[in-house]
XYZ file of C-alpha atoms in Angstrom:
749
model
C 24.244 -1.336 24.219
C 25.129 1.286 21.597
C 22.323 3.186 19.915
C 21.622 3.451 16.178
C 24.448 4.768 14.020
C 26.803 4.177 16.974
C 25.246 6.702 19.355
C 24.704 5.991 23.039
C 21.062 5.342 23.961
C 19.079 7.877 25.941
C 15.723 8.031 27.686
C 12.618 8.833 25.622
C 11.765 12.505 25.357
C 8.844 13.907 27.331
C 5.668 14.825 25.507
C 6.145 18.008 23.496
C 3.931 20.719 24.966
C 4.822 23.789 22.923
C 1.631 25.379 21.623
C 3.211 26.383 18.316
C 3.898 22.851 17.129
C 1.482 21.579 14.518
C 0.698 17.955 13.806
C 3.337 16.124 11.836
C 0.690 14.506 9.691
C -2.895 15.064 8.565
C -2.240 18.653 7.484
C -4.315 20.905 5.222
C -4.236 20.415 1.481
C -3.478 24.078 0.811
C -1.442 25.652 3.649
C -0.189 29.187 3.169
C 3.294 29.383 1.642
C 5.724 30.603 4.365
C 6.760 34.198 3.736
C 10.420 33.708 4.758
C 13.072 31.086 5.434
C 12.575 31.413 9.193
C 8.826 30.933 8.741
C 9.559 27.532 7.231
C 10.795 26.452 10.673
C 7.618 27.530 12.470
C 5.736 24.668 14.048
C 8.625 22.204 14.067
C 9.508 20.473 17.324
C 13.139 20.735 18.605
C 14.352 17.567 16.863
C 12.605 18.365 13.576
C 14.127 21.844 13.712
C 17.553 20.300 14.261
C 17.060 18.232 11.110
C 15.847 21.254 9.135
C 18.863 23.386 10.038
C 21.531 20.675 9.563
C 22.355 21.566 5.964
C 26.017 20.592 5.699
C 27.906 17.336 5.880
C 26.418 13.863 6.366
C 23.166 13.751 8.348
C 21.411 10.630 9.650
C 17.779 10.995 10.778
C 16.405 8.034 12.745
C 12.670 8.565 12.487
C 10.060 6.359 14.134
C 6.604 5.793 12.671
C 4.379 8.880 12.813
C 7.152 11.222 13.947
C 6.955 13.538 10.933
C 10.043 12.471 9.000
C 8.671 13.678 5.656
C 7.799 16.967 7.319
C 11.300 17.289 8.747
C 13.174 16.580 5.507
C 10.895 18.658 3.260
C 11.223 21.591 5.664
C 14.998 20.995 5.665
C 15.144 21.269 1.883
C 12.749 24.228 1.796
C 14.635 26.073 4.530
C 17.912 25.601 2.661
C 16.365 26.824 -0.598
C 14.540 29.778 0.947
C 17.673 30.795 2.893
C 19.749 30.753 -0.306
C 22.005 27.953 0.957
C 20.715 25.332 -1.483
C 19.927 25.864 -5.144
C 16.675 24.023 -6.030
C 18.113 22.420 -9.168
C 21.120 21.094 -7.230
C 19.016 19.015 -4.809
C 17.910 15.442 -5.535
C 15.506 13.880 -3.041
C 15.102 10.143 -3.536
C 12.433 7.828 -2.163
C 10.962 4.431 -3.030
C 7.459 4.916 -4.431
C 5.899 7.274 -6.940
C 3.262 8.152 -4.347
C 5.895 9.185 -1.788
C 7.818 11.162 -4.405
C 4.620 12.899 -5.482
C 3.755 13.788 -1.895
C 7.244 15.174 -1.363
C 7.031 17.329 -4.490
C 3.626 18.596 -3.379
C 4.890 19.565 0.067
C 7.995 21.269 -1.337
C 5.828 23.284 -3.706
C 3.635 24.377 -0.789
C 6.762 25.482 1.079
C 8.018 27.585 -1.821
C 10.685 25.138 -3.049
C 9.013 23.851 -6.186
C 12.123 23.443 -8.347
C 13.583 20.569 -6.321
C 13.735 17.139 -7.960
C 11.988 14.442 -5.858
C 12.057 11.049 -7.556
C 12.317 7.328 -7.027
C 15.697 5.669 -7.609
C 14.387 4.140 -10.840
C 12.860 7.372 -12.096
C 16.034 9.380 -11.450
C 18.216 6.694 -13.039
C 15.957 6.322 -16.096
C 16.010 10.071 -16.667
C 19.822 10.076 -16.616
C 20.048 6.928 -18.756
C 17.795 8.401 -21.445
C 19.872 11.578 -21.543
C 23.349 10.007 -21.574
C 22.719 6.801 -23.579
C 23.311 8.355 -27.039
C 26.624 9.781 -25.828
C 27.800 6.744 -23.833
C 26.561 3.918 -26.077
C 25.006 5.428 -29.188
C 21.577 5.054 -30.734
C 18.282 4.940 -28.899
C 17.842 3.493 -25.437
C 16.370 -0.048 -25.644
C 12.676 -0.349 -24.946
C 11.701 -0.833 -21.318
C 9.746 -4.015 -20.502
C 7.246 -3.119 -17.810
C 6.073 -6.694 -17.071
C 8.942 -9.134 -17.130
C 6.877 -12.136 -16.024
C 5.857 -13.002 -19.610
C 9.484 -13.022 -20.700
C 10.424 -15.195 -17.702
C 7.661 -17.632 -18.699
C 9.111 -17.873 -22.193
C 12.612 -18.359 -20.777
C 11.371 -21.213 -18.582
C 9.615 -22.847 -21.543
C 12.810 -22.698 -23.608
C 14.639 -24.338 -20.696
C 11.911 -27.020 -20.641
C 10.979 -26.141 -17.079
C 7.257 -26.140 -16.269
C 6.224 -23.447 -13.786
C 2.767 -22.967 -12.351
C 1.479 -19.424 -11.816
C 2.853 -19.089 -8.286
C 6.231 -20.546 -9.209
C 6.462 -18.184 -12.182
C 5.860 -15.197 -9.913
C 8.387 -16.446 -7.361
C 11.079 -17.222 -9.957
C 10.598 -13.715 -11.351
C 11.144 -12.384 -7.829
C 14.355 -14.422 -7.526
C 15.668 -12.925 -10.774
C 14.880 -9.427 -9.491
C 16.652 -10.188 -6.201
C 19.707 -11.504 -8.051
C 19.931 -8.369 -10.168
C 19.598 -5.837 -7.321
C 22.255 -7.758 -5.376
C 24.420 -7.691 -8.532
C 24.467 -11.491 -8.849
C 25.029 -12.916 -12.349
C 23.190 -16.088 -13.432
C 26.156 -18.408 -12.878
C 26.616 -17.187 -9.303
C 22.963 -17.434 -8.316
C 23.055 -20.915 -6.647
C 25.932 -19.982 -4.343
C 24.528 -16.515 -3.579
C 21.057 -17.913 -2.803
C 22.519 -20.545 -0.476
C 24.668 -17.985 1.313
C 21.682 -15.646 1.813
C 19.377 -18.431 2.989
C 16.926 -17.863 0.136
C 13.899 -20.170 0.115
C 14.025 -20.709 -3.646
C 10.784 -21.833 -5.336
C 12.661 -24.299 -7.598
C 16.063 -25.927 -7.752
C 18.717 -23.201 -7.745
C 20.362 -24.636 -10.862
C 17.037 -24.433 -12.725
C 16.533 -20.814 -11.665
C 20.087 -20.014 -12.758
C 19.339 -21.543 -16.167
C 16.045 -19.627 -16.531
C 17.786 -16.407 -15.418
C 20.489 -16.838 -18.071
C 17.904 -17.542 -20.795
C 15.853 -14.517 -19.670
C 18.896 -12.275 -20.081
C 19.575 -13.798 -23.509
C 16.000 -13.131 -24.656
C 16.295 -9.487 -23.590
C 19.510 -9.090 -25.548
C 18.001 -10.739 -28.630
C 15.002 -8.387 -28.537
C 16.905 -5.239 -27.536
C 14.824 -4.632 -24.407
C 15.706 -3.858 -20.792
C 13.879 -4.277 -17.475
C 13.608 -2.000 -14.433
C 16.647 -3.521 -12.723
C 18.675 -2.924 -15.905
C 17.884 0.780 -15.581
C 19.880 0.882 -12.337
C 22.578 -1.536 -13.547
C 23.173 0.359 -16.799
C 23.251 3.739 -15.057
C 25.784 2.384 -12.570
C 27.847 0.971 -15.438
C 27.900 4.265 -17.346
C 28.795 6.326 -14.276
C 31.590 3.888 -13.401
C 33.070 3.756 -16.893
C 32.563 7.326 -18.063
C 34.122 9.792 -15.635
C 33.064 12.726 -17.815
C 29.395 11.706 -17.484
C 29.792 11.105 -13.748
C 31.295 14.588 -13.391
C 28.374 16.038 -15.362
C 25.830 14.447 -12.986
C 27.780 15.543 -9.907
C 27.985 19.097 -11.171
C 24.200 19.199 -11.410
C 23.313 17.464 -8.127
C 25.309 18.508 -5.076
C 22.897 17.746 -2.224
C 21.148 14.406 -1.740
C 18.310 13.333 0.536
C 17.336 9.640 0.745
C 14.067 8.684 2.430
C 13.348 5.138 3.726
C 17.087 4.487 3.788
C 16.540 1.162 5.579
C 15.098 -0.187 2.320
C 18.008 0.487 -0.054
C 19.425 -2.470 -1.960
C 23.148 -2.959 -2.653
C 22.566 -1.774 -6.238
C 20.765 1.390 -5.134
C 23.504 2.089 -2.585
C 26.135 1.750 -5.321
C 24.227 4.218 -7.518
C 23.977 6.669 -4.620
C 27.744 6.423 -4.027
C 28.403 7.189 -7.697
C 26.101 10.204 -7.551
C 27.901 11.480 -4.469
C 31.500 10.915 -5.513
C 33.803 12.076 -2.731
C 31.325 14.630 -1.350
C 29.560 14.526 2.015
C 26.309 16.425 1.396
C 24.000 13.505 2.127
C 20.979 13.290 4.424
C 19.496 9.824 5.014
C 16.250 9.082 6.844
C 15.032 5.718 8.064
C 13.917 3.336 10.776
C 15.433 -0.144 11.034
C 12.232 -1.354 12.720
C 10.353 -0.740 9.467
C 12.605 -2.910 7.287
C 10.054 -5.117 5.522
C 11.467 -5.595 2.012
C 14.529 -7.779 2.573
C 13.100 -10.338 0.119
C 13.737 -7.763 -2.632
C 17.341 -7.222 -1.549
C 16.717 -4.299 0.823
C 18.925 -4.170 3.906
C 19.089 -1.836 6.937
C 22.862 -2.317 7.179
C 23.592 0.923 5.320
C 21.479 2.848 7.839
C 22.892 1.051 10.867
C 26.487 1.478 9.636
C 26.105 5.116 8.614
C 27.918 6.538 11.656
C 30.776 4.065 11.180
C 31.181 5.117 7.546
C 30.693 8.809 8.403
C 32.200 9.380 11.890
C 31.473 13.117 11.746
C 27.796 12.682 10.837
C 25.036 14.613 12.584
C 22.586 12.067 14.022
C 19.055 13.115 15.041
C 16.343 10.881 16.512
C 12.658 11.586 15.952
C 10.565 9.712 18.530
C 7.641 12.075 19.201
C 4.691 10.258 17.606
C 2.072 12.754 16.359
C 0.026 10.123 14.544
C -1.175 7.591 17.101
C -2.783 7.659 20.536
C -0.823 6.497 23.608
C -2.794 3.239 23.500
C -1.715 2.441 19.934
C 1.864 3.542 20.627
C 1.987 1.381 23.768
C 1.016 -1.672 21.715
C 3.576 -0.810 19.017
C 6.353 -0.408 21.579
C 5.301 -3.652 23.270
C 5.412 -5.490 19.962
C 8.996 -4.376 19.333
C 10.087 -5.043 22.923
C 9.877 -8.756 22.094
C 11.948 -8.418 18.911
C 15.400 -9.917 18.466
C 18.294 -9.282 16.100
C 20.385 -6.309 15.039
C 17.490 -4.135 13.875
C 15.759 -4.739 17.229
C 18.837 -3.579 19.114
C 18.390 -0.182 17.463
C 14.643 0.195 17.902
C 13.178 3.583 18.759
C 10.845 3.950 21.751
C 7.985 6.133 20.539
C 6.336 8.778 22.737
C 2.767 9.671 21.768
C 1.916 13.365 21.532
C -1.837 12.788 21.260
C -4.644 12.676 23.779
C -5.609 9.200 25.068
C -7.991 7.149 22.936
C -9.735 3.770 22.995
C -7.801 0.606 23.787
C -6.979 -1.683 20.855
C -9.555 -4.461 20.429
C -8.675 -8.143 20.013
C -11.370 -10.160 18.218
C -11.595 -13.937 17.769
C -13.977 -15.493 15.228
C -15.030 -19.020 14.345
C -14.071 -18.774 10.652
C -12.872 -16.322 8.006
C -16.325 -15.364 6.653
C -17.424 -14.608 10.223
C -14.293 -12.502 10.711
C -15.031 -10.548 7.529
C -18.693 -10.045 8.460
C -17.761 -8.901 11.974
C -15.184 -6.500 10.552
C -17.735 -5.075 8.112
C -20.245 -4.542 10.941
C -17.713 -2.646 13.040
C -16.739 -0.532 10.039
C -20.377 0.287 9.379
C -20.756 1.318 13.035
C -17.676 3.558 12.846
C -19.012 5.268 9.718
C -22.366 5.767 11.446
C -20.475 7.324 14.373
C -18.859 9.890 12.055
C -15.571 8.287 10.958
C -15.199 8.914 7.175
C -14.945 5.739 5.093
C -11.721 7.085 3.582
C -10.177 7.119 7.068
C -10.662 3.365 7.594
C -8.449 0.534 6.360
C -8.511 -3.262 6.422
C -4.961 -4.629 6.223
C -4.019 -8.249 5.543
C -0.842 -10.248 4.952
C -1.470 -11.348 1.345
C -3.731 -9.999 -1.406
C -5.616 -13.308 -1.678
C -7.301 -12.452 1.625
C -9.137 -9.473 0.132
C -12.018 -11.305 -1.600
C -13.944 -12.239 1.534
C -13.667 -8.638 2.815
C -14.798 -7.179 -0.504
C -17.882 -9.390 -0.301
C -18.575 -8.569 3.358
C -18.262 -4.811 2.816
C -20.470 -4.966 -0.279
C -23.076 -6.928 1.682
C -22.947 -4.282 4.425
C -23.356 -1.460 1.900
C -19.927 -0.010 2.713
C -17.881 1.577 -0.138
C -14.304 0.362 -0.494
C -11.254 0.799 -2.684
C -8.445 -1.654 -3.366
C -4.980 -0.268 -2.772
C -2.800 -0.660 -5.840
C -5.452 0.331 -8.385
C -4.588 2.733 -11.207
C -3.307 6.178 -10.325
C -5.919 8.810 -9.575
C -5.099 11.154 -12.447
C -5.024 8.248 -14.923
C -8.628 7.224 -14.205
C -10.913 7.747 -17.164
C -13.538 9.676 -15.179
C -10.857 11.996 -13.727
C -9.335 12.751 -17.133
C -12.805 13.444 -18.533
C -13.704 15.661 -15.563
C -10.525 17.735 -15.846
C -11.144 18.126 -19.586
C -14.634 19.429 -18.747
C -13.254 21.875 -16.183
C -10.645 23.057 -18.689
C -13.302 23.640 -21.326
C -15.506 25.512 -18.830
C -12.559 27.693 -17.817
C -12.020 28.679 -21.450
C -15.595 28.967 -22.690
C -17.606 29.304 -19.471
C -19.341 32.453 -20.641
C -21.289 30.355 -23.138
C -22.093 27.495 -20.748
C -25.691 27.640 -19.385
C -24.628 25.387 -16.480
C -22.579 28.283 -15.093
C -25.142 31.059 -15.543
C -26.362 31.068 -11.952
C -23.172 30.132 -10.076
C -20.299 32.445 -9.246
C -18.041 30.864 -6.612
C -15.425 28.246 -7.564
C -16.879 25.259 -5.648
C -20.326 25.829 -7.148
C -18.848 26.116 -10.641
C -16.919 22.881 -10.100
C -20.009 21.054 -8.867
C -22.028 22.367 -11.827
C -19.446 21.162 -14.366
C -18.968 17.777 -12.718
C -22.706 17.204 -12.455
C -22.559 16.597 -16.186
C -20.014 13.836 -15.546
C -22.081 11.937 -13.009
C -21.436 13.769 -9.740
C -24.485 14.178 -7.508
C -24.955 15.651 -4.041
C -25.677 12.179 -2.646
C -23.522 9.130 -3.411
C -25.017 6.140 -5.200
C -25.954 3.192 -3.004
C -23.595 0.259 -2.642
C -20.129 0.008 -4.129
C -18.525 -1.062 -7.382
C -17.617 0.902 -10.518
C -20.429 3.463 -10.258
C -19.509 4.309 -6.678
C -15.769 4.391 -7.532
C -16.403 6.929 -10.286
C -18.558 9.067 -7.995
C -15.838 9.008 -5.319
C -13.266 10.244 -7.848
C -15.481 13.190 -8.796
C -16.290 13.884 -5.135
C -12.551 14.072 -4.416
C -12.236 16.797 -7.082
C -15.180 18.685 -5.549
C -13.602 18.557 -2.076
C -10.287 19.719 -3.481
C -11.997 22.691 -5.177
C -13.700 23.594 -1.881
C -10.407 23.509 0.024
C -8.640 25.431 -2.731
C -11.277 28.187 -2.610
C -10.950 28.524 1.162
C -7.266 29.410 0.894
C -7.614 31.382 -2.357
C -11.015 33.133 -2.287
C -10.411 34.877 -5.619
C -9.371 31.697 -7.455
C -11.027 30.942 -10.786
C -11.693 27.749 -12.697
C -8.495 28.418 -14.644
C -6.542 28.544 -11.375
C -8.100 25.254 -10.278
C -7.228 23.599 -13.606
C -3.641 24.828 -13.260
C -3.522 23.368 -9.739
C -4.851 20.042 -11.018
C -2.271 20.003 -13.829
C 0.536 20.555 -11.331
C -0.831 17.840 -9.081
C -1.146 15.430 -11.995
C 2.465 16.078 -12.998
C 3.550 15.430 -9.402
C 1.094 12.524 -8.917
C -0.146 14.401 -5.830
C -3.674 13.001 -5.754
C -6.535 14.122 -3.512
C -8.053 11.625 -1.089
C -10.819 9.331 -2.359
C -13.500 8.318 0.141
C -13.974 4.585 0.646
C -12.606 1.967 3.029
C -9.129 0.950 1.906
C -8.360 -2.750 1.436
C -4.610 -3.295 1.272
C -1.795 -5.685 2.046
C 0.490 -4.753 4.912
C 3.381 -4.184 2.523
C 1.398 -1.746 0.358
C 0.192 0.152 3.458
C 3.711 1.345 4.258
C 3.807 5.143 4.442
C 0.024 5.515 4.816
C -2.211 6.171 7.840
C -5.886 6.081 8.801
C -8.092 6.979 11.768
C -9.170 3.343 12.097
C -7.208 0.235 11.122
C -8.388 -3.381 11.132
C -5.526 -5.903 11.133
C -7.136 -9.167 10.064
C -6.103 -12.802 9.681
C -3.546 -12.677 12.514
C -2.981 -16.415 12.869
C 0.076 -18.623 12.936
C 0.912 -19.472 9.331
C -0.303 -16.085 8.133
C 1.433 -13.826 10.661
C 4.186 -14.905 10.605
C 3.649 -16.330 7.136
C 4.221 -20.073 6.887
C 7.360 -19.770 4.736
C 9.135 -17.531 7.280
C 11.498 -20.227 8.544
C 14.603 -18.507 9.899
C 14.777 -16.235 12.942
C 15.591 -13.332 10.637
C 12.535 -13.994 8.464
C 10.256 -14.290 11.505
C 11.574 -10.980 12.847
C 10.775 -9.302 9.535
C 7.203 -10.590 9.881
C 7.074 -8.977 13.336
C 8.254 -5.694 11.836
C 5.544 -6.016 9.174
C 2.900 -6.271 11.892
C 4.514 -3.287 13.635
C 4.116 -1.285 10.428
C 0.441 -2.271 10.371
C -0.139 -1.260 14.000
C 1.513 2.127 13.498
C -0.786 2.985 10.568
C -3.638 3.619 13.070
C -4.273 7.040 14.540
C -7.149 6.274 16.917
C -9.026 2.989 16.454
C -7.172 -0.329 16.147
C -8.749 -3.781 15.889
C -6.698 -6.983 15.654
C -8.563 -10.163 14.696
C -8.138 -13.806 13.747
C -10.301 -16.812 12.831
C -10.046 -20.294 14.340
C -10.748 -22.014 10.989
C -10.702 -21.054 7.344
C -14.188 -22.119 6.309
C -17.525 -22.490 8.106
C -17.646 -25.878 9.800
C -13.883 -26.323 9.578
C -11.800 -27.659 12.462
C -10.960 -24.857 14.911
C -7.240 -25.635 14.865
C -5.746 -22.209 14.254
C -3.900 -20.220 16.902
C -3.538 -16.440 17.189
C -0.206 -15.013 16.049
C 2.665 -15.567 18.466
C 3.415 -11.846 18.128
C 0.318 -11.096 20.221
C 1.420 -13.261 23.143
C 1.751 -11.149 26.247
C -0.041 -8.252 24.558
C -3.620 -9.418 24.039
C -5.812 -9.915 27.114
C -5.626 -13.393 28.632
C -2.517 -14.473 26.716
C 0.659 -15.784 28.281
C 3.866 -13.795 28.389
C 6.252 -14.340 25.457
C 8.157 -17.574 25.678
C 5.585 -19.431 27.796
C 3.469 -22.244 26.402
C -0.245 -22.556 26.026
C -1.224 -18.927 25.413
C -4.955 -18.707 25.857
C -7.356 -16.830 23.632
C -9.237 -13.869 25.123
C -12.557 -14.623 26.721
C -14.710 -11.761 27.953
C -13.514 -8.211 28.513
C -12.358 -5.904 25.748
C -12.991 -7.385 22.352
C -13.722 -10.960 23.398
C -16.172 -13.036 21.408
C -16.944 -13.104 17.763
C -17.905 -9.485 17.486
C -21.528 -10.284 18.204
C -21.572 -10.123 21.965
C -21.810 -13.907 22.204
C -19.211 -16.633 22.673
C -16.409 -16.821 20.176
C -17.105 -20.357 18.962
C -19.963 -21.223 16.666
C -21.760 -24.503 16.477
C -19.512 -26.924 14.656
C -20.546 -28.017 11.189
C -19.110 -30.758 9.012
C -16.146 -29.953 6.769
C -16.881 -28.797 3.229
C -16.244 -31.637 0.769
C -16.139 -31.593 -3.023
C -19.393 -33.161 -4.237
C -17.558 -34.555 -7.288
C -14.330 -36.072 -5.946
C -14.898 -35.909 -2.179
C -11.753 -33.882 -1.444
C -11.815 -31.474 1.540
C -12.262 -27.913 0.271
C -10.314 -24.972 1.706
C -10.445 -22.266 -0.979
C -13.336 -19.829 -0.393
C -14.406 -19.904 -4.054
C -14.391 -23.715 -4.124
C -16.397 -23.838 -0.884
C -19.050 -21.687 -2.569
C -19.256 -24.084 -5.514
C -18.959 -27.172 -3.254
C -16.494 -28.633 -5.735
C -12.841 -28.316 -6.721
C -12.166 -25.665 -9.348
C -10.862 -28.373 -11.709
C -13.733 -30.821 -11.200
C -16.390 -30.857 -13.955
C -19.374 -28.561 -13.542
C -22.982 -29.730 -13.930
C -24.353 -26.196 -13.997
C -27.733 -25.547 -15.581
C -26.670 -22.890 -18.099
C -30.242 -21.736 -18.762
C -30.901 -21.334 -15.029
C -27.641 -19.417 -14.643
C -28.675 -16.960 -17.365
C -32.130 -16.514 -15.767
C -30.472 -15.844 -12.424
C -28.142 -13.271 -14.019
C -31.072 -11.466 -15.688
C -32.991 -11.467 -12.428
C -29.924 -10.173 -10.538
C -29.493 -7.305 -13.003
C -33.079 -6.199 -12.397
C -32.656 -6.394 -8.622
C -29.432 -4.380 -8.807
C -31.123 -1.639 -10.827
C -34.029 -1.536 -8.424
C -31.720 -1.277 -5.410
C -29.304 1.143 -7.091
C -26.374 -1.152 -6.295
C -23.756 -3.075 -8.282
C -24.863 -6.576 -9.299
C -22.407 -8.360 -7.011
C -24.091 -6.740 -3.991
C -27.084 -8.974 -4.740
C -25.098 -12.170 -5.368
C -21.576 -12.674 -6.721
C -20.992 -14.640 -9.926
C -19.594 -17.544 -7.875
C -22.720 -17.669 -5.736
C -24.956 -17.661 -8.837
C -22.871 -20.483 -10.290
C -23.247 -22.452 -7.057
C -27.030 -21.931 -7.119
C -27.249 -22.942 -10.778
C -25.217 -26.089 -10.081
C -27.165 -27.085 -6.966
C -30.620 -26.022 -8.291
C -32.044 -26.008 -4.732
C -35.685 -26.973 -4.349
C -36.313 -25.604 -0.859
C -35.066 -22.868 1.469
C -32.892 -25.208 3.509
C -30.947 -26.303 0.421
C -30.496 -22.695 -0.678
C -29.404 -21.551 2.793
C -26.380 -23.892 2.911
C -24.872 -22.365 -0.250
C -21.971 -20.098 0.743
C -22.716 -16.470 -0.096
C -26.459 -16.684 0.570
C -26.807 -16.183 4.329
C -29.898 -15.515 6.416
C -30.401 -11.906 5.296
C -30.222 -12.662 1.577
C -32.297 -15.796 2.008
C -35.067 -13.717 3.544
C -34.756 -10.993 0.916
C -34.223 -12.963 -2.284
C -34.957 -16.597 -1.392
C -38.494 -16.788 -2.791
C -37.443 -15.378 -6.171
C -34.382 -17.626 -6.445
C -36.313 -20.785 -5.552
C -39.016 -19.835 -8.050
C -36.398 -19.431 -10.789
C -34.797 -22.753 -9.832
C -38.226 -24.382 -10.149
C -38.550 -22.988 -13.665
C -41.286 -20.538 -12.739
C -41.828 -17.276 -14.575
C -41.609 -14.279 -12.244
C -44.106 -12.470 -14.447
C -43.990 -8.704 -14.587
C -40.526 -8.521 -13.115
C -39.005 -10.178 -16.189
C -41.003 -7.933 -18.543
C -39.857 -4.821 -16.667
C -36.262 -6.021 -16.818
């Protein structure tokens, strides 16, 4: 069987033992800038060095997870610049996310190659479109619509097609797919059928909505993100003088995550290149997880065919994960099928052995979340920073139960996908304070008794809410403290590498980082979907909800779609450096029928399961990770299914289970009781120094106000109460439900 890019396969490399090699990941924030071009190559392993010195002609880097691909390509660019072979302004490095582009710019700056452009495809194209639009078309570039979903909703309404919220999102995704595959509205039905798209509505309806959407954009002189690429491609195709201008500026191209390029992005890349060969692509077909957006690994897999003289380098030395994690990742891919699987890379861990991955089975989703929170709390107590722990799930809707469980356990968390670090209000305010102190510090009494940079930073930020000890619980107050703490840690690290640095130097560093979106790490357990976790890594990773119907997702029907789900789980596994826990629940809600089965992808890998292809895989019992995370048997005592107390329908949604009614059924909530409960909760939160939802969430308060329980047993069955909260708050809540005045507590509140 031929290897990737047409090369013959070879045996995995032995573990790299050279003492001079540094870890491919997890490096210092402020390493010393290399003093020469040759120094840029120090610490690279043989394959990374081969990448770094291959500066001419087409280059294809096949890089497995954790093998230091970003390190290899940034050192390649920096070596070329420092050696005088590449001019910084002539290099364009392209990747897929602003975070990845920011990290690349930060690393290049630390290597002494700060003038290199590192951008996303859209960012690079928009920059060119803004510059050339007046010349190519005339006038100002149309306004960019950042959220197209509202315009799609209007287009559907004009077509007299009713879409619910999920359908609206999915139809918007279909329009985006059509545009990146360069499919016009009239051709959508045939193209969708040929590609096996699982369209959310009739293809003819989507085609009609798509056409109306395009008409609305024309009428309002606006464009969307896909238009940025389409219009840039159109200008470069039609105007050879503009294409020549771009090619004269950029002569060397590097494309990261090449397995994720869409046909439209590939066309833009070809127009940038022209007939030149100075292209370096980096990717891993086993991490192709965005085919639903039009991404395809074919360009990576066909690279050697298109460029017969290409230099091909494989990176398989995994510096991120322990042999135990790598063994599981390799085992997961060994069961894969399809073209991408034929070109998989066998990783070789370069780390010392660590703990075996744990497989946990729970009775229901709340129990799974509570067990996960307990293990996270234990890891933090054992010294693992909260910022080095992640909980990863298949879809964002799974996050709520984990947010609640972590809040109940007193564990800080952050949701992946929140606003950018340097755009947070507390960060902007803090940097403004540091800037003011740098300019007028001589007149600031806060700085009278402090001389070193970290102490000055702590003194300034103390006025913004930073304290030596974090606030209890989580929520907005804790989030703001974590942002300020990240700035303090950055100042401490900066001072270690630059002992003579001043506040002005720190502010300049922060300005450069803000421009590059190179944010410092914020402490707090990360909650993220598997897709959004791509490119990230943590010391401990919890992969949750691994059941049939969720992993693979229920709408993955074809073999190709199922294999992409397997690759998505592979991406999740390879995010872990040391600790890895994989878990699932037998039912969705407490008392539900235990009908779920663990993901088929774990067959033959988890203890006690059958080999792939056999029937009747058994769940683990005993041994590593068996049970519900409590040391007892996995199954709980069965309880009756949750039924809506208004219409009698079986409830499955976690929020509806809390209310014991369908979301649409009428509420009989005692509004006055609800307000008393809210006032009481606010006082408890202040007393405990925690956010209000750590006492009870709004949904739980609503459920209490609707049920108006008269005794502890009635209160205990309300979802979100639990034994611990019943013991702690039960007497107060029952007193409020009975209409009693809590006396001094209310007056103090």
